[in-house]
mmCIF file of C-alpha atoms in Angstrom:
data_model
loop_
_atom_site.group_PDB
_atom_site.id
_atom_site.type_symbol
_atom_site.label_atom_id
_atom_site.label_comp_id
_atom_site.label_asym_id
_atom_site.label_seq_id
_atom_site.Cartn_x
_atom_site.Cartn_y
_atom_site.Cartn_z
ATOM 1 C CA UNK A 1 -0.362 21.446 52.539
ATOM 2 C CA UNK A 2 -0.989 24.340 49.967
ATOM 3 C CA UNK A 3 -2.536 22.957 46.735
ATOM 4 C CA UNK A 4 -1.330 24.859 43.436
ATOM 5 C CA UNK A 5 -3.572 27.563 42.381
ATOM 6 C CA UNK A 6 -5.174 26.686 38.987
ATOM 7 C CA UNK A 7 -4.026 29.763 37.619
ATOM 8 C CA UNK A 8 -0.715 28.226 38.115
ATOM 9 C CA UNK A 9 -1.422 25.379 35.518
ATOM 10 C CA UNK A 10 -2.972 27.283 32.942
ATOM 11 C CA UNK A 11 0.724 28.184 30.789
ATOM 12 C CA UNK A 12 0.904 24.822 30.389
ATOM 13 C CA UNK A 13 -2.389 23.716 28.433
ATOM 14 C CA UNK A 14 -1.147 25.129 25.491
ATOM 15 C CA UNK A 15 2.061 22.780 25.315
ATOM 16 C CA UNK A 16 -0.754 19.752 25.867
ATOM 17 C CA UNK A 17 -2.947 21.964 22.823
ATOM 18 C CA UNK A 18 0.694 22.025 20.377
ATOM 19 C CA UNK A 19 1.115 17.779 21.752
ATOM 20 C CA UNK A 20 -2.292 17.024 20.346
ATOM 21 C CA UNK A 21 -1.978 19.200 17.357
ATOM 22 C CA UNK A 22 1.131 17.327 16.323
ATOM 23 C CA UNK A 23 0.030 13.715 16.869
ATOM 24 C CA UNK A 24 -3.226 14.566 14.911
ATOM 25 C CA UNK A 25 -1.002 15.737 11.813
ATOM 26 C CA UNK A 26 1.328 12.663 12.108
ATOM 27 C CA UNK A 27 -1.681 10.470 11.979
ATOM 28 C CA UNK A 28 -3.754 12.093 8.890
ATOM 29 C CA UNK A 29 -0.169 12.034 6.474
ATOM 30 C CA UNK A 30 1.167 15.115 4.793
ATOM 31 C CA UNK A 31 -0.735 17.840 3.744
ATOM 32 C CA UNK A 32 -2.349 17.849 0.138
ATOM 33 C CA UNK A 33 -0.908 19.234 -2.388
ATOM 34 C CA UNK A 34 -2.800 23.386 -3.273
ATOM 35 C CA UNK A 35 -4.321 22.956 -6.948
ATOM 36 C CA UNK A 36 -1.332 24.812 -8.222
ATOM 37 C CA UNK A 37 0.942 22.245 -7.074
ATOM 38 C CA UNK A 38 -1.188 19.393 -8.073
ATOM 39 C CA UNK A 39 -1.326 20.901 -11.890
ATOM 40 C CA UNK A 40 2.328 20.890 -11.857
ATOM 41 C CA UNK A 41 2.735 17.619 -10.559
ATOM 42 C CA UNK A 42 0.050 16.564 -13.431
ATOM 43 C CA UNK A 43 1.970 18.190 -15.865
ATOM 44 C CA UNK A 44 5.570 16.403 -14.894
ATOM 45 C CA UNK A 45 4.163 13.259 -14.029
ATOM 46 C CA UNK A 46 2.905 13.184 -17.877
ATOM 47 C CA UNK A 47 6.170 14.154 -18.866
ATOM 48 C CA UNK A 48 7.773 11.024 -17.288
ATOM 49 C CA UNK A 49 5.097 8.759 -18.898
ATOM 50 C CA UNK A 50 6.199 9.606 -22.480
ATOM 51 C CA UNK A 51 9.251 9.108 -21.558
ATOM 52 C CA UNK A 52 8.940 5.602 -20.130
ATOM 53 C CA UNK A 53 7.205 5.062 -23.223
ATOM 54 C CA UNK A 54 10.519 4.844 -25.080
ATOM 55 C CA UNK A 55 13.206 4.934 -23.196
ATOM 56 C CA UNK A 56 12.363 2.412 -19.465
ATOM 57 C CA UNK A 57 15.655 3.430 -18.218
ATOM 58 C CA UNK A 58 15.558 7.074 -18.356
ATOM 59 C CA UNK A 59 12.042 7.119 -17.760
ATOM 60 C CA UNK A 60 12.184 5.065 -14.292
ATOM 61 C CA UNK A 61 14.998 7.103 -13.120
ATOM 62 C CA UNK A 62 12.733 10.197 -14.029
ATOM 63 C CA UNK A 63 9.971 8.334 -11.842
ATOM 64 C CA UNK A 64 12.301 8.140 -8.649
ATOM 65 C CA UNK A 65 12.934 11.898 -9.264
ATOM 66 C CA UNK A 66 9.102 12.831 -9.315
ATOM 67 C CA UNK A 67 8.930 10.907 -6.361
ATOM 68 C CA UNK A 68 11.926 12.967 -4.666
ATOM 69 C CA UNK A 69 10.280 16.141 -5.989
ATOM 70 C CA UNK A 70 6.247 15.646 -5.515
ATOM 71 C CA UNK A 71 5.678 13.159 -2.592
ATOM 72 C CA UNK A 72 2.890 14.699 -1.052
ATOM 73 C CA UNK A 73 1.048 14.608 -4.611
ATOM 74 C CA UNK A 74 -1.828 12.896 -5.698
ATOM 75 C CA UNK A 75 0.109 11.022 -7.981
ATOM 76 C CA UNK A 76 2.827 9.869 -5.578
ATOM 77 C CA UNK A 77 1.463 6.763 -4.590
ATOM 78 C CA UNK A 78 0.877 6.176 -8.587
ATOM 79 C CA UNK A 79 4.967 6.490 -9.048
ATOM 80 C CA UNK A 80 5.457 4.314 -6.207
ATOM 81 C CA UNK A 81 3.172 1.352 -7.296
ATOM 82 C CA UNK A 82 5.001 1.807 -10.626
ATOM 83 C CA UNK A 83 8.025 1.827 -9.343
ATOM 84 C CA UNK A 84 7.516 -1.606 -7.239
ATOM 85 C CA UNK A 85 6.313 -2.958 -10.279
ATOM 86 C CA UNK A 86 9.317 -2.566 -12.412
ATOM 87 C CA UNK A 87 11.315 -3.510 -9.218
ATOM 88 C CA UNK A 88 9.519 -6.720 -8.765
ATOM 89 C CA UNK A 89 9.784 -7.508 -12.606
ATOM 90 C CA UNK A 90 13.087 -7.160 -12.410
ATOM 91 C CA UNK A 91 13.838 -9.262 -9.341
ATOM 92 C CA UNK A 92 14.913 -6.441 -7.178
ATOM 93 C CA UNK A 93 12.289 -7.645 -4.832
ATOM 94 C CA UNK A 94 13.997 -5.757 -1.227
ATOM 95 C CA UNK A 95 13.450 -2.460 -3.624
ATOM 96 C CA UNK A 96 9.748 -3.133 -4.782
ATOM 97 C CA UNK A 97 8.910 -3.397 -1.313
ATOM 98 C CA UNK A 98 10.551 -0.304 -0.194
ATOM 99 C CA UNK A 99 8.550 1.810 -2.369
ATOM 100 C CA UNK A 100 5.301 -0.118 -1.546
ATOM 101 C CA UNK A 101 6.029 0.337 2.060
ATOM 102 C CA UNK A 102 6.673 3.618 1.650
ATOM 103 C CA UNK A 103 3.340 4.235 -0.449
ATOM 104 C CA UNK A 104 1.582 2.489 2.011
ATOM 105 C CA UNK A 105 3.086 4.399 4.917
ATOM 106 C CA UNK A 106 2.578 8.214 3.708
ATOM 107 C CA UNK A 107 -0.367 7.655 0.983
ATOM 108 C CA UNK A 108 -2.692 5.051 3.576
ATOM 109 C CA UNK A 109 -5.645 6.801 2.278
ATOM 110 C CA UNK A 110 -4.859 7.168 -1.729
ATOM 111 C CA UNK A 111 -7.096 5.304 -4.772
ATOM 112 C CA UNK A 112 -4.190 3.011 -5.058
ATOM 113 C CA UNK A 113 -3.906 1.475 -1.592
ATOM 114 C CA UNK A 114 -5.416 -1.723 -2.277
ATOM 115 C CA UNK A 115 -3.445 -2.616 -4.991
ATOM 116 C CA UNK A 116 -0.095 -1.754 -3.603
ATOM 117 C CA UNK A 117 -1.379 -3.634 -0.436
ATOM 118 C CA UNK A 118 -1.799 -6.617 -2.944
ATOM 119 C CA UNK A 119 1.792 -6.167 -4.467
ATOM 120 C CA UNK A 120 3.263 -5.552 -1.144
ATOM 121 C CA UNK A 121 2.053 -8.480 0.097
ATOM 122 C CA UNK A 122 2.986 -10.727 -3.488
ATOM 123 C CA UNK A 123 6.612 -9.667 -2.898
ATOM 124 C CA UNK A 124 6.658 -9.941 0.784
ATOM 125 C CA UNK A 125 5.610 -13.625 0.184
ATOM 126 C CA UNK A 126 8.420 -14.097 -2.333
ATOM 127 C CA UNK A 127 10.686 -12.919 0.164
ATOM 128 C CA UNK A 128 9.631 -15.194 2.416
ATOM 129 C CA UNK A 129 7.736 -13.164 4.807
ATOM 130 C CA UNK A 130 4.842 -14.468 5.367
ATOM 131 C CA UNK A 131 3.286 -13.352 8.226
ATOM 132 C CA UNK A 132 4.057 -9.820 6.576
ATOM 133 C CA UNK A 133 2.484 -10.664 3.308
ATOM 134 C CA UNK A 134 -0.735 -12.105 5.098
ATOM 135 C CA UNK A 135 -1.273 -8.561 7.118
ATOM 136 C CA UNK A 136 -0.640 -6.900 3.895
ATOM 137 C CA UNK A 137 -3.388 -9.291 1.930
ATOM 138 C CA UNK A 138 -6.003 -9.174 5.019
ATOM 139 C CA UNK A 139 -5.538 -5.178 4.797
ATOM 140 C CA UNK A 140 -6.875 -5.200 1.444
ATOM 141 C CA UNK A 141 -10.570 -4.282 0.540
ATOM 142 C CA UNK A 142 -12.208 -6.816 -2.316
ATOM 143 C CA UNK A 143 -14.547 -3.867 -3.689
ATOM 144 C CA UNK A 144 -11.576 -1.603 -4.486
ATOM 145 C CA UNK A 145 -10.283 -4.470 -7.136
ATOM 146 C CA UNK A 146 -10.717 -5.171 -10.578
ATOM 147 C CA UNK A 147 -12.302 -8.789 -10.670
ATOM 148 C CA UNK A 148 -9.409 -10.785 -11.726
ATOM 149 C CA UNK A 149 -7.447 -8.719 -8.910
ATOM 150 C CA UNK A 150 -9.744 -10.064 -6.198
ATOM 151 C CA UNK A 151 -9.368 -13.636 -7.606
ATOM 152 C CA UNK A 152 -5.358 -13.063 -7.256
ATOM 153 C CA UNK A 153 -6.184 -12.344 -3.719
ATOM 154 C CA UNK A 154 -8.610 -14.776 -2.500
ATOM 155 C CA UNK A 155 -5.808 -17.354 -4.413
ATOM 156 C CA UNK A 156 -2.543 -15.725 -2.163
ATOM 157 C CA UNK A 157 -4.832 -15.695 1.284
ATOM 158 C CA UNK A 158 -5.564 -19.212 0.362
ATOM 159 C CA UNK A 159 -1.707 -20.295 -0.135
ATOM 160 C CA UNK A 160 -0.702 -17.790 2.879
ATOM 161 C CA UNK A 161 -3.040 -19.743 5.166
ATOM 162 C CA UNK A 162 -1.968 -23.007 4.366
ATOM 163 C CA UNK A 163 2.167 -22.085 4.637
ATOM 164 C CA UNK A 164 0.829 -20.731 8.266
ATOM 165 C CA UNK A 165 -0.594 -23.969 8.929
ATOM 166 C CA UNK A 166 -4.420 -22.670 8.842
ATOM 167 C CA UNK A 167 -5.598 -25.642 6.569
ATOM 168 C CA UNK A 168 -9.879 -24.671 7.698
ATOM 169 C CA UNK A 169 -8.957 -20.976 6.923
ATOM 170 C CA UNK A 170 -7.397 -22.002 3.491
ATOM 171 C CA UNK A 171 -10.071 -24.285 2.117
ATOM 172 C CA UNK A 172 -12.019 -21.345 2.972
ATOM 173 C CA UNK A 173 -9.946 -19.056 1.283
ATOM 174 C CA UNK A 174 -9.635 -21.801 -2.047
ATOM 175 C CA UNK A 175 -14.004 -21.776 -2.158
ATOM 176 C CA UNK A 176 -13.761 -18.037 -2.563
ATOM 177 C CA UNK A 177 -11.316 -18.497 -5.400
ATOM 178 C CA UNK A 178 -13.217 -21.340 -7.282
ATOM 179 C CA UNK A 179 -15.982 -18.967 -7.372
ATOM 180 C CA UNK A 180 -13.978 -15.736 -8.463
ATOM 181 C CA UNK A 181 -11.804 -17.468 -10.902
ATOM 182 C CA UNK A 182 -12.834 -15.744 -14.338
ATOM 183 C CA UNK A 183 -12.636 -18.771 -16.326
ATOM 184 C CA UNK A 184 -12.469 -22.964 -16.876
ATOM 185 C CA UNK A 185 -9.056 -23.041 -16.312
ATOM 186 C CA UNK A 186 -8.720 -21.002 -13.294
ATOM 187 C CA UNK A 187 -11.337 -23.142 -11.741
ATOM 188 C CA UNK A 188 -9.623 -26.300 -12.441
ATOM 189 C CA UNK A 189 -6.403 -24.428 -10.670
ATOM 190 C CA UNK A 190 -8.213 -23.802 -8.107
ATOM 191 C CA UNK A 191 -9.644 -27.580 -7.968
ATOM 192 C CA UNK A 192 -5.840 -29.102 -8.086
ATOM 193 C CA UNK A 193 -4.645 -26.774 -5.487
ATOM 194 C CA UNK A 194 -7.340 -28.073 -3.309
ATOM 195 C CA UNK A 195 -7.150 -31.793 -4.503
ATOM 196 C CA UNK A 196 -3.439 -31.563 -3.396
ATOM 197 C CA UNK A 197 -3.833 -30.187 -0.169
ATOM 198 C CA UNK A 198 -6.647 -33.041 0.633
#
């Protein structure tokens, strides 16, 4: 039985070459914006500010556009997070997580991760989802967050364990709060959340 010469196979290692190429490009998200494009981006992204300043309407509709217009920016995932916020405000909860979804998807590496993983995973748990909102909270890195933004989290872990069932996990979960809660009143929260699930 002849055995194909090796020459034979070498026209195909640069399909295998163009496979890799592709799934390593896929995996690292779109390519950054050149500093020309970025300056631009700056520049609008300002522009939409002021005008959410005084006019919300016209100014959030502006926001979607930048969004249409610059997704690959810098500032993308900055639009998106304050998109979902004025979504979730405003009860359009299936919305707010369709931009943080989307931020999270195509910006997983951006300065604003952790907080849209933490509003992703408020409005997933509004919409019911809970196994959804706890992958979104465990994704979330403490350091990233603003003090009183880790003390929201350790609080939602704590109520997303318990509506799983995890009651150990949960008191764990409530400890961490009682000690990041910024003041008296958080604490005692924290103490009559516990106290009730006793």
């Amino acid at each position: 039985m002849k055995h194909p010469h090796p020459l034979h196979m070498r026209p195909f290692v640069p399909f295998v070459w163009i496979a890799v190429a592709l799934v390593a490009c896929a995996a690292t998200g779109p390519p950054p914006p050149t500093p020309e494009e970025q300056a631009r981006a700056q520049a609008r992204y300002d522009e939409v500010q002021e005008l959410l300043a005084v006019d919300a309407g016209t100014g959030t509709a502006e926001l979607e556009r930048f969004l249409q217009e610059w997704p690959n920016s810098l500032l993308a995932d900055d639009a998106a997070l304050e998109l979902a916020r004025r979504a979730e405000q405003g009860g359009q909860l299936e919305r707010a997580a369709r931009h943080l979804i989307w931020a999270s998807r195509t910006h997983p590496r951006g300065d604003r991760i952790d907080e849209i993983q933490l509003l992703l995973a408020e409005v997933e748990r509004a919409r019911g989802h809970t196994e959804a909102a706890y992958r979104s909270a465990a994704r979330i890195r403490l350091s990233r967050l603003a003090p009183e933004d880790r003390h929201r989290v350790h609080v939602l872990l704590a109520s997303l364990a318990d509506e799983r069932g995890d009651h150990t996990l949960s008191l764990r979960w409530w400890a961490r709060a009682h000690g990041s809660a910024g003041d008296v009143a958080g604490r005692e929260a924290v103490d009559a959340a516990i106290d009730q699930m006793l």
